[in-house]
GROMACS .gro file of C-alpha atoms in nm:
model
  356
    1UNK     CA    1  -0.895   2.551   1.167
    2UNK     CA    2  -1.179   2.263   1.104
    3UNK     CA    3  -1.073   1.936   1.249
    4UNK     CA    4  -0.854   1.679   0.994
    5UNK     CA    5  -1.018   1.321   0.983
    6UNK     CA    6  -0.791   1.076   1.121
    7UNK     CA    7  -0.856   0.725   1.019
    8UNK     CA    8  -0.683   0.470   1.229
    9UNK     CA    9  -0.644   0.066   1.120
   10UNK     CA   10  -0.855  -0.166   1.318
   11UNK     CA   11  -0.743  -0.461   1.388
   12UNK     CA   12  -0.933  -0.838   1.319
   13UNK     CA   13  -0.734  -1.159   1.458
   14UNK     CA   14  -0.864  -1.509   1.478
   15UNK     CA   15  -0.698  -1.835   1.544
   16UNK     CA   16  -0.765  -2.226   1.586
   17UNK     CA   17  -0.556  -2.477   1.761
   18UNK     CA   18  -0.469  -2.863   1.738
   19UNK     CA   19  -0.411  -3.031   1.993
   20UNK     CA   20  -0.097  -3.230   1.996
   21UNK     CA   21  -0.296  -3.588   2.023
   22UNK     CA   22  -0.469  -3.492   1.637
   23UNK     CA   23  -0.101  -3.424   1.502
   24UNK     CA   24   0.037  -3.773   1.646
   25UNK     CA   25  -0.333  -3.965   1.503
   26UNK     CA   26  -0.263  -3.819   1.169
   27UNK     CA   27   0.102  -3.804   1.152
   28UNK     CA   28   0.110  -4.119   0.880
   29UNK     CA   29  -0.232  -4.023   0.714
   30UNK     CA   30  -0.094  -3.671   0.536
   31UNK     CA   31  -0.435  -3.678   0.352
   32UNK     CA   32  -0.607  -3.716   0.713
   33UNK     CA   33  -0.365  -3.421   0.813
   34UNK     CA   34  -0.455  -3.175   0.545
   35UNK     CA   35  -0.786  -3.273   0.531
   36UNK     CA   36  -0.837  -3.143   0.944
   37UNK     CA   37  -0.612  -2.852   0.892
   38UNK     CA   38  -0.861  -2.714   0.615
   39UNK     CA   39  -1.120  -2.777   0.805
   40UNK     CA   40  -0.985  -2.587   1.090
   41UNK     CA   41  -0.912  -2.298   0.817
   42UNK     CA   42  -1.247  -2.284   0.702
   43UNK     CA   43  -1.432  -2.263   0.964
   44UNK     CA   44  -1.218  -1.974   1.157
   45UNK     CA   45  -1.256  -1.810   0.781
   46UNK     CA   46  -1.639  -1.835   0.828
   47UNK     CA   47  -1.629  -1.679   1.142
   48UNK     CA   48  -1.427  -1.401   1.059
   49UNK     CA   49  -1.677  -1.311   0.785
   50UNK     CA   50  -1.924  -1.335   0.974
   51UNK     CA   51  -1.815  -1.081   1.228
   52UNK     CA   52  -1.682  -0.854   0.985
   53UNK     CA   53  -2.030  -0.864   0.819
   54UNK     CA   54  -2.176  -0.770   1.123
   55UNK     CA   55  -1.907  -0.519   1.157
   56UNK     CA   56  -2.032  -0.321   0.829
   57UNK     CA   57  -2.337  -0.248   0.971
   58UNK     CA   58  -2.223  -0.117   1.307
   59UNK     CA   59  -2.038   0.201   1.424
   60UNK     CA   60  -1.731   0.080   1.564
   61UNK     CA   61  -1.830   0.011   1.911
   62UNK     CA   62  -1.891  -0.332   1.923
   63UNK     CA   63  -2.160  -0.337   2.077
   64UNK     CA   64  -2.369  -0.686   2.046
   65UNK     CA   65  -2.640  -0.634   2.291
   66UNK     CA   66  -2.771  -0.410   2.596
   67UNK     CA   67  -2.859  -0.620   2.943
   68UNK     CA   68  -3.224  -0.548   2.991
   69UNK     CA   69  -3.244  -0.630   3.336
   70UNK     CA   70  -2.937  -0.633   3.545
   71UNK     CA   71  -2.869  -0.970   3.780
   72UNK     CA   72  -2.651  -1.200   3.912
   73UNK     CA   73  -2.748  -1.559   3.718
   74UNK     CA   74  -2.576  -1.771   3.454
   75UNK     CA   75  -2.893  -1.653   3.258
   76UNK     CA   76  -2.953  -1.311   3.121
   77UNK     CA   77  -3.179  -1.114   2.910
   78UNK     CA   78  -3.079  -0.863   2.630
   79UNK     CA   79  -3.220  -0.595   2.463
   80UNK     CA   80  -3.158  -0.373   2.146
   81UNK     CA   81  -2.933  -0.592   1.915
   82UNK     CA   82  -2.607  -0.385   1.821
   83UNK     CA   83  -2.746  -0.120   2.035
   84UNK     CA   84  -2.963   0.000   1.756
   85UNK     CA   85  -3.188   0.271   1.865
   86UNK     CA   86  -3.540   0.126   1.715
   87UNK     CA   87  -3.839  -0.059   1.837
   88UNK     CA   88  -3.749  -0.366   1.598
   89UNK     CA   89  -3.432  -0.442   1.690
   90UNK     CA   90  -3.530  -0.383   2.094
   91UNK     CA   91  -3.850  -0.609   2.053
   92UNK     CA   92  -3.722  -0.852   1.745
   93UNK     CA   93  -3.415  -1.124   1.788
   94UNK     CA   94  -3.226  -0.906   2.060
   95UNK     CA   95  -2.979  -1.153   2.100
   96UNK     CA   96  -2.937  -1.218   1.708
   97UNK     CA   97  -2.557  -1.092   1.725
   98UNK     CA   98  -2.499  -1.401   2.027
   99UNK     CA   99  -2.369  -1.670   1.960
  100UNK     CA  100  -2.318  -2.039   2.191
  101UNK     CA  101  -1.954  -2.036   2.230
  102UNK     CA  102  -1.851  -1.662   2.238
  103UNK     CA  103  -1.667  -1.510   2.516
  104UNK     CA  104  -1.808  -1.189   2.642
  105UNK     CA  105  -1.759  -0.890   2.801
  106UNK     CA  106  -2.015  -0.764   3.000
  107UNK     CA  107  -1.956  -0.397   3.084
  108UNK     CA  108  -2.022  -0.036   3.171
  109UNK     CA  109  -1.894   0.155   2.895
  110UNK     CA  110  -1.572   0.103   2.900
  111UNK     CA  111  -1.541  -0.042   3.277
  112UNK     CA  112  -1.530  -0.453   3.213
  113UNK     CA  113  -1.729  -0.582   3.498
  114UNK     CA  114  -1.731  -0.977   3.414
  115UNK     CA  115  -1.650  -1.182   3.126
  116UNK     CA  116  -1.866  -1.517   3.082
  117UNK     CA  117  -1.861  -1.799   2.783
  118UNK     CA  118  -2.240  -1.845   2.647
  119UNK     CA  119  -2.335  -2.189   2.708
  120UNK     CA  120  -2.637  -2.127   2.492
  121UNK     CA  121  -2.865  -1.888   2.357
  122UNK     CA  122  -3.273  -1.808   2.260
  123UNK     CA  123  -3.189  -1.519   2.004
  124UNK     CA  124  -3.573  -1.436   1.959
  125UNK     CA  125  -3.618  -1.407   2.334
  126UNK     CA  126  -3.299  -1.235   2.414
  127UNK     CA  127  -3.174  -1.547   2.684
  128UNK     CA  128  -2.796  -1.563   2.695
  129UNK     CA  129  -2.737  -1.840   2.945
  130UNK     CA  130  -2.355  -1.832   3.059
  131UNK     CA  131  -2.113  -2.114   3.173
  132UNK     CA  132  -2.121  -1.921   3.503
  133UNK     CA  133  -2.276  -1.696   3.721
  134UNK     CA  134  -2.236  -1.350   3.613
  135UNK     CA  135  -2.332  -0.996   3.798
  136UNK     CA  136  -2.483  -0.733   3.564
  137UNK     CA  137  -2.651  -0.360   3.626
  138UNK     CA  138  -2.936  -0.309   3.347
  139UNK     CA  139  -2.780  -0.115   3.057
  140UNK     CA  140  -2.512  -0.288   3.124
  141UNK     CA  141  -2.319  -0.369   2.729
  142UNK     CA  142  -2.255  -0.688   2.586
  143UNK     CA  143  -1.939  -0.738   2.416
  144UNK     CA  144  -1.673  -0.989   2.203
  145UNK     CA  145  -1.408  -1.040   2.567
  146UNK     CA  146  -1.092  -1.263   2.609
  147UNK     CA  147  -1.103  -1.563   2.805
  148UNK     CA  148  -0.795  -1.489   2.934
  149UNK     CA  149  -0.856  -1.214   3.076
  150UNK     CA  150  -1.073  -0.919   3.241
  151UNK     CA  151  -0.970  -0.618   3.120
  152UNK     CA  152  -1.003  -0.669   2.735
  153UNK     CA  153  -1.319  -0.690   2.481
  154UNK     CA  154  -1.358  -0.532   2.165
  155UNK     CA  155  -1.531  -0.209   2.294
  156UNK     CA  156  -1.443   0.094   2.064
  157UNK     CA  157  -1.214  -0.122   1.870
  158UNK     CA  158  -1.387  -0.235   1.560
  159UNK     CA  159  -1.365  -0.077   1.199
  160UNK     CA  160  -1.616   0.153   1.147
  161UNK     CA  161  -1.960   0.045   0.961
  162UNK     CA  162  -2.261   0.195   0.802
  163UNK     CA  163  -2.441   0.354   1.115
  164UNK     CA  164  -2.174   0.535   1.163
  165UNK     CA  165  -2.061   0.683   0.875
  166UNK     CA  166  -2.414   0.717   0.762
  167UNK     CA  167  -2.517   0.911   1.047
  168UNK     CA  168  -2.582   1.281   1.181
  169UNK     CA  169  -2.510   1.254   1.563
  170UNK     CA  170  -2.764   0.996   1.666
  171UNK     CA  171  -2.420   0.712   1.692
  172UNK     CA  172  -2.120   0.943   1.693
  173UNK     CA  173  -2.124   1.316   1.708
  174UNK     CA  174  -1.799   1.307   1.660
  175UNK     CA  175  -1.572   1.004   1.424
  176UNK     CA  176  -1.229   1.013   1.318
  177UNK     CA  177  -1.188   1.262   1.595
  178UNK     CA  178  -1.414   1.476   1.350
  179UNK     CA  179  -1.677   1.653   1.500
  180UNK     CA  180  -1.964   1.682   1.250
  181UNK     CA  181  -2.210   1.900   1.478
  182UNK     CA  182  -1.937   2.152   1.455
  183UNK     CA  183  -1.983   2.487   1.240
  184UNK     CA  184  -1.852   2.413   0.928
  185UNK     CA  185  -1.811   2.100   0.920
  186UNK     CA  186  -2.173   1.936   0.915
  187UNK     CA  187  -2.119   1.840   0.540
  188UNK     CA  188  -2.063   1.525   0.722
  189UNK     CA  189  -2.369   1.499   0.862
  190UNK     CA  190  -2.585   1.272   0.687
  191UNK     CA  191  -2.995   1.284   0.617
  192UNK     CA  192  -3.131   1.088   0.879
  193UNK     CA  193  -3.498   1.005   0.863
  194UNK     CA  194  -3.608   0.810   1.214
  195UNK     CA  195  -3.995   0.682   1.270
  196UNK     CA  196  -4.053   0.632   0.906
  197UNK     CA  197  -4.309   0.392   0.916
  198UNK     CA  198  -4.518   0.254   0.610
  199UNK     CA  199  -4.261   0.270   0.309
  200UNK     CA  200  -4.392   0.431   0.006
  201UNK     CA  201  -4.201   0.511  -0.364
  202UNK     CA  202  -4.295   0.917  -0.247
  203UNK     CA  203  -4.118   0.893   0.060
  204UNK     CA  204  -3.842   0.717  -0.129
  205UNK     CA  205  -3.786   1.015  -0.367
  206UNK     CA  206  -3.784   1.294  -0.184
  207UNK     CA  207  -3.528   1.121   0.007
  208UNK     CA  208  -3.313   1.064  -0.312
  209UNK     CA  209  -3.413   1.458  -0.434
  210UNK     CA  210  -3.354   1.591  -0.135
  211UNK     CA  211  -2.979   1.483  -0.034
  212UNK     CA  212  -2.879   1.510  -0.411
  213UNK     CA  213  -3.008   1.890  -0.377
  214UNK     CA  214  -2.821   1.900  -0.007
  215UNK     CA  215  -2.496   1.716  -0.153
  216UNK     CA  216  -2.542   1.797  -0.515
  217UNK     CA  217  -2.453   1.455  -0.542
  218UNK     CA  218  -2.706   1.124  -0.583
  219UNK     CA  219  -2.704   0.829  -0.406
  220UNK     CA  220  -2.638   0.506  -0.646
  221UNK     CA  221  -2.682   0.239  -0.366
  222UNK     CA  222  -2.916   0.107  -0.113
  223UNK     CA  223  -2.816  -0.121   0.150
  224UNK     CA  224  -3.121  -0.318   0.367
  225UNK     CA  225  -3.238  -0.590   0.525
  226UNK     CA  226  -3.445  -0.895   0.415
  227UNK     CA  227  -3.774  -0.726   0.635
  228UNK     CA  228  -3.718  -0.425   0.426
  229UNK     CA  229  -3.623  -0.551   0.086
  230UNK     CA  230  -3.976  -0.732   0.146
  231UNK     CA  231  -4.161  -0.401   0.215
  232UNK     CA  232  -4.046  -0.257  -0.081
  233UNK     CA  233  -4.157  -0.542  -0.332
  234UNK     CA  234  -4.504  -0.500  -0.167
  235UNK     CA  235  -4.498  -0.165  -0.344
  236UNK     CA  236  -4.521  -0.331  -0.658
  237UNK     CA  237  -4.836  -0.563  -0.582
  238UNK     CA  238  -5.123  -0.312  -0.722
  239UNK     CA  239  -4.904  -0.305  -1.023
  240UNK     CA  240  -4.907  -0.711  -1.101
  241UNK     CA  241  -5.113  -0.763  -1.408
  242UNK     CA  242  -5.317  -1.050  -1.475
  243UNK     CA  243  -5.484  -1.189  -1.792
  244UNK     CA  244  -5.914  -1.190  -1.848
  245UNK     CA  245  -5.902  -1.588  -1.696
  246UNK     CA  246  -5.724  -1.463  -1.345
  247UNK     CA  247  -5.404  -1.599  -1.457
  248UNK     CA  248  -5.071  -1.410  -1.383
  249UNK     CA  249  -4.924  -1.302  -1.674
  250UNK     CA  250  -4.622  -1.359  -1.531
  251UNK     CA  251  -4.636  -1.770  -1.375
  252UNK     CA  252  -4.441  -1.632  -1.099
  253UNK     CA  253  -4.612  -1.452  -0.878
  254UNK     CA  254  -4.351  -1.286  -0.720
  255UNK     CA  255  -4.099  -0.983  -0.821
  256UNK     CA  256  -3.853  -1.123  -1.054
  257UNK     CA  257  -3.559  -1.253  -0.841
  258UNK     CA  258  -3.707  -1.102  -0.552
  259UNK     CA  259  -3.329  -1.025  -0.483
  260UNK     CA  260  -3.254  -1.332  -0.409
  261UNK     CA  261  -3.045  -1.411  -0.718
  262UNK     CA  262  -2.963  -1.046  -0.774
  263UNK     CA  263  -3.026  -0.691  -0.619
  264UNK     CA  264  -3.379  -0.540  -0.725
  265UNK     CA  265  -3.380  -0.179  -0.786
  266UNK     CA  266  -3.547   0.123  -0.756
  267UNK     CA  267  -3.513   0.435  -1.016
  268UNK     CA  268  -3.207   0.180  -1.138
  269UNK     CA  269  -3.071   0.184  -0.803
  270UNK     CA  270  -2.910  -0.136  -0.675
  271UNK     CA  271  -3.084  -0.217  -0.338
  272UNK     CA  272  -2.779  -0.490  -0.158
  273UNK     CA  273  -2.936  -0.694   0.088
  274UNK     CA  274  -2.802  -0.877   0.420
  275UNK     CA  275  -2.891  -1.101   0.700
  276UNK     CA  276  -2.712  -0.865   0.915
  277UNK     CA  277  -2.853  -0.519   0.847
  278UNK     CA  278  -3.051  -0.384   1.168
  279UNK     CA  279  -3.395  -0.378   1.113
  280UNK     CA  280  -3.667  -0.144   0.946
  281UNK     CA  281  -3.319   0.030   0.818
  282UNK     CA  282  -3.268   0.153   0.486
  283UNK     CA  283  -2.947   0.283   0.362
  284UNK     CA  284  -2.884   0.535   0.071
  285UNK     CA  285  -2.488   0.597  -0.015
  286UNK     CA  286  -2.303   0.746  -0.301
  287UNK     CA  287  -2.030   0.490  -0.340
  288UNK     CA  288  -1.821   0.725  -0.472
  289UNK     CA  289  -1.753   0.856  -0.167
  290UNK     CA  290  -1.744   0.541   0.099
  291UNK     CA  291  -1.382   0.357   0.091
  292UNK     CA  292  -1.263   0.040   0.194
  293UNK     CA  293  -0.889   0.140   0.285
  294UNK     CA  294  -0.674  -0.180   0.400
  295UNK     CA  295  -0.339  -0.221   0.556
  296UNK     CA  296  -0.357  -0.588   0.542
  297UNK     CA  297  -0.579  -0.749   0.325
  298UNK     CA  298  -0.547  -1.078   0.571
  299UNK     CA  299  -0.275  -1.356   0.610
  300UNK     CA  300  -0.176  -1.583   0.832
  301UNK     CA  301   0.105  -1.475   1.108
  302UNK     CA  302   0.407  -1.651   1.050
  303UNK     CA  303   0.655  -1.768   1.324
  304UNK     CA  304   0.976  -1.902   1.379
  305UNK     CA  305   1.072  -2.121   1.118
  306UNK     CA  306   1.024  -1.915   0.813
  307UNK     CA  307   0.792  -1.861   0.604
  308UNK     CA  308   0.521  -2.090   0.563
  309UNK     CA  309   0.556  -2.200   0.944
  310UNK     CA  310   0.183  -2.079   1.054
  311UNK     CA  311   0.191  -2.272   1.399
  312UNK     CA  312   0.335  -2.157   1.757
  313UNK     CA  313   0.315  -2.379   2.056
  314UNK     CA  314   0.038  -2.254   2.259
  315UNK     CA  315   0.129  -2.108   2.624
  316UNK     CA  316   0.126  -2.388   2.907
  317UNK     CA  317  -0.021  -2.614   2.676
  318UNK     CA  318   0.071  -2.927   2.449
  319UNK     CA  319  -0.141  -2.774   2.170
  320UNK     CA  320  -0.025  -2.573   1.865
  321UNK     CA  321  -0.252  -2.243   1.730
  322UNK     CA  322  -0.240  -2.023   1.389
  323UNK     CA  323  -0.305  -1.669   1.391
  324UNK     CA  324  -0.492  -1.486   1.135
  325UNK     CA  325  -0.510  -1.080   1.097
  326UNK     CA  326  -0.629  -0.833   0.919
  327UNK     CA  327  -0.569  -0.422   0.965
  328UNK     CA  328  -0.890  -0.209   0.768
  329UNK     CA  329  -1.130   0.013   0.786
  330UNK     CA  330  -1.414   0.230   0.633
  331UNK     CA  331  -1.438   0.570   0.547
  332UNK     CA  332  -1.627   0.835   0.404
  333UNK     CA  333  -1.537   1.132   0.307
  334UNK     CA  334  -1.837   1.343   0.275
  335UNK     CA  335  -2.151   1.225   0.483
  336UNK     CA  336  -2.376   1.473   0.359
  337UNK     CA  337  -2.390   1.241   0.040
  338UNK     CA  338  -2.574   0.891   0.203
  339UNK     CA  339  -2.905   0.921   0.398
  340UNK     CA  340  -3.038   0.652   0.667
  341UNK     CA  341  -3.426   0.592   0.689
  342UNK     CA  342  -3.492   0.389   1.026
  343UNK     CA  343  -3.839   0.327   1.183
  344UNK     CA  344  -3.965   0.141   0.863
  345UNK     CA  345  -4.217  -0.045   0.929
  346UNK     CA  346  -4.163  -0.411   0.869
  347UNK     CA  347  -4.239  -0.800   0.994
  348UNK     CA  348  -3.964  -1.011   1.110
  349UNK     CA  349  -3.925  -1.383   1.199
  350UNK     CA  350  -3.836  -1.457   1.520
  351UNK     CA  351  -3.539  -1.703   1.568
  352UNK     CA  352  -3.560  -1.712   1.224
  353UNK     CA  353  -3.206  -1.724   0.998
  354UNK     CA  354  -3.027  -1.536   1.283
  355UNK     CA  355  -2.787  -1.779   1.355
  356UNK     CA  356  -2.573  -1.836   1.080
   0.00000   0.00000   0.00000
């Protein structure tokens, strides 16, 4: 009997506090009121979007970084952002997933051997200097962790993203509790092209041919990076034309929108592009077979009170906290449709736009 995918929810929740002494200042200013508690809103909404874009690109481990040399220090070095397997992410921004103020867990697999709050952080370098001493072993994973706790982080819990639905067995032999390497079942094994190197419009459509004659079906999205989106619009440059005086014939010099107003394509192909896409990656999917499926689209947790009452008192505290959740995750149905190209090569920035 072949194995039955079995997609569970994953969970997102985020929440900001006030602290009873900004109720009392604003308590006869409602303007000064609403005007803090939408600022408190928007910035726990930016943060959740920012994870969960992050999130779409991962494979549901969590993963943020890899200690590259185990020690006991407030400061420590990363490798291999999102534990991607390639020589850009290991040698480019390592610590671009890090951020000053997170909580992590630093662990082996899923053994939690310390959490630590970042104090700061030199993403190009891979430096994450904590609040406190911390003891790590090299290999050692980096992780989103509770401050209340030890025995908590986000390790295996996050919805599912693109390297590992778009992937053979390099991230997850087995997802859903699917295993893909099994006979029979490696229709959801995707084309997986590592080392790639220079990108070239060949490369690019046998790629395309090849998976649509695999799959029978053809790919009708790209998803990328900035480093590769810029790769591909060099493959345009012999074709610029120029008038007899040297002049563009075009005054701007570059590809038309360069993507940065729109997505370019290629063969008609939409190419999406994001800050948060691993490096030298290059993602072809049939979108008619990747789903968003969502239990909770996201709201606020309400308490006692009734609805509209968004505020608990928080434990031991004078302060007051909101609570918002969201249950998804992301799916694919037959993997044998998408192809990953890794290995491209590709120039990146360092400390560069990683932040944000």
């Amino acid at each position: 009997t072949p194995d039955q995918l079995i997609v569970p929810f994953k969970d997102i929740k985020a929440r900001f506090g006030l602290t009873l002494e900004t109720i009392k200042a604003t308590e006869n200013n409602k303007q000064a009121a609403a005007n803090g508690l939408e600022y408190e809103k928007r910035r726990l909404v930016d943060d959740i979007e920012w994870h969960r874009n992050r999130i779409f690109w991962g494979y549901g481990q969590g993963i943020l970084g890899v200690s590259a040399t185990g020690v006991a220090s407030t400061a420590q070095t990363v490798k291999d952002a999102g534990n991607v397997l390639n020589a850009q992410s290991c040698s480019n921004n390592p610590a671009r997933y890090i951020q000053e103020g997170m909580v992590l867990a630093l662990q082996t697999a899923g053994t939690i051997n310390a959490i630590g709050t970042v104090s700061s952080v030199a993403q190009s370098t891979g430096t994450v200097t904590f609040s406190a001493s911390v003891t790590t072993t090299t290999g050692d994973l980096f992780v989103l962790g509770t401050s209340a706790t030890t025995n908590n982080s986000a390790y295996g819990k996050e919805p599912m993203g693109l390297l590992g639905l778009v992937d053979a067995s390099t991230y997850l032999s087995t997802i859903f509790s699917f295993d893909r390497t099994a006979a029979g079942q490696t229709f959801y094994q995707s084309g997986v092209a590592t080392s790639v190197g220079a990108l070239s419009e060949d490369f690019l459509l046998r790629k395309i041919h090849n998976q649509a004659n695999v799959s029978g079906k053809r790919i009708n999205q790209f998803f990328a990076g900035d480093d590769v989106l810029r790769e591909y619009i060099k493959l345009s440059q012999d074709a610029r034309r120029y008038n007899s005086d040297g002049k563009a014939v075009n005054p701007d010099v570059g590809v038309s929108n360069a993507g940065l107003n729109e997505d370019l394509l290629f063969c008609g192909i939409p190419i999406a592009v994001d800050k948060h896409a691993p490096y030298g990656h290059l993602f072809g999917v049939n979108t008619e077979h990747l789903f968003f499926t969502s239990l909770v689209d996201g709201e606020w947790e309400e308490y006692a009170g009734g609805p509209g009452n968004m505020f608990r008192v928080a434990a031991d505290k004078t302060d007051y906290e909101a609570c918002w959740f969201t249950f998804y995750n992301m799916v694919c149905d037959r993997g044998n449709v998408n192809f990953r190209l890794s290995g491209i090569t590709s120039s990146v920035d360092s400390g560069l736009g990683v932040a944000s």
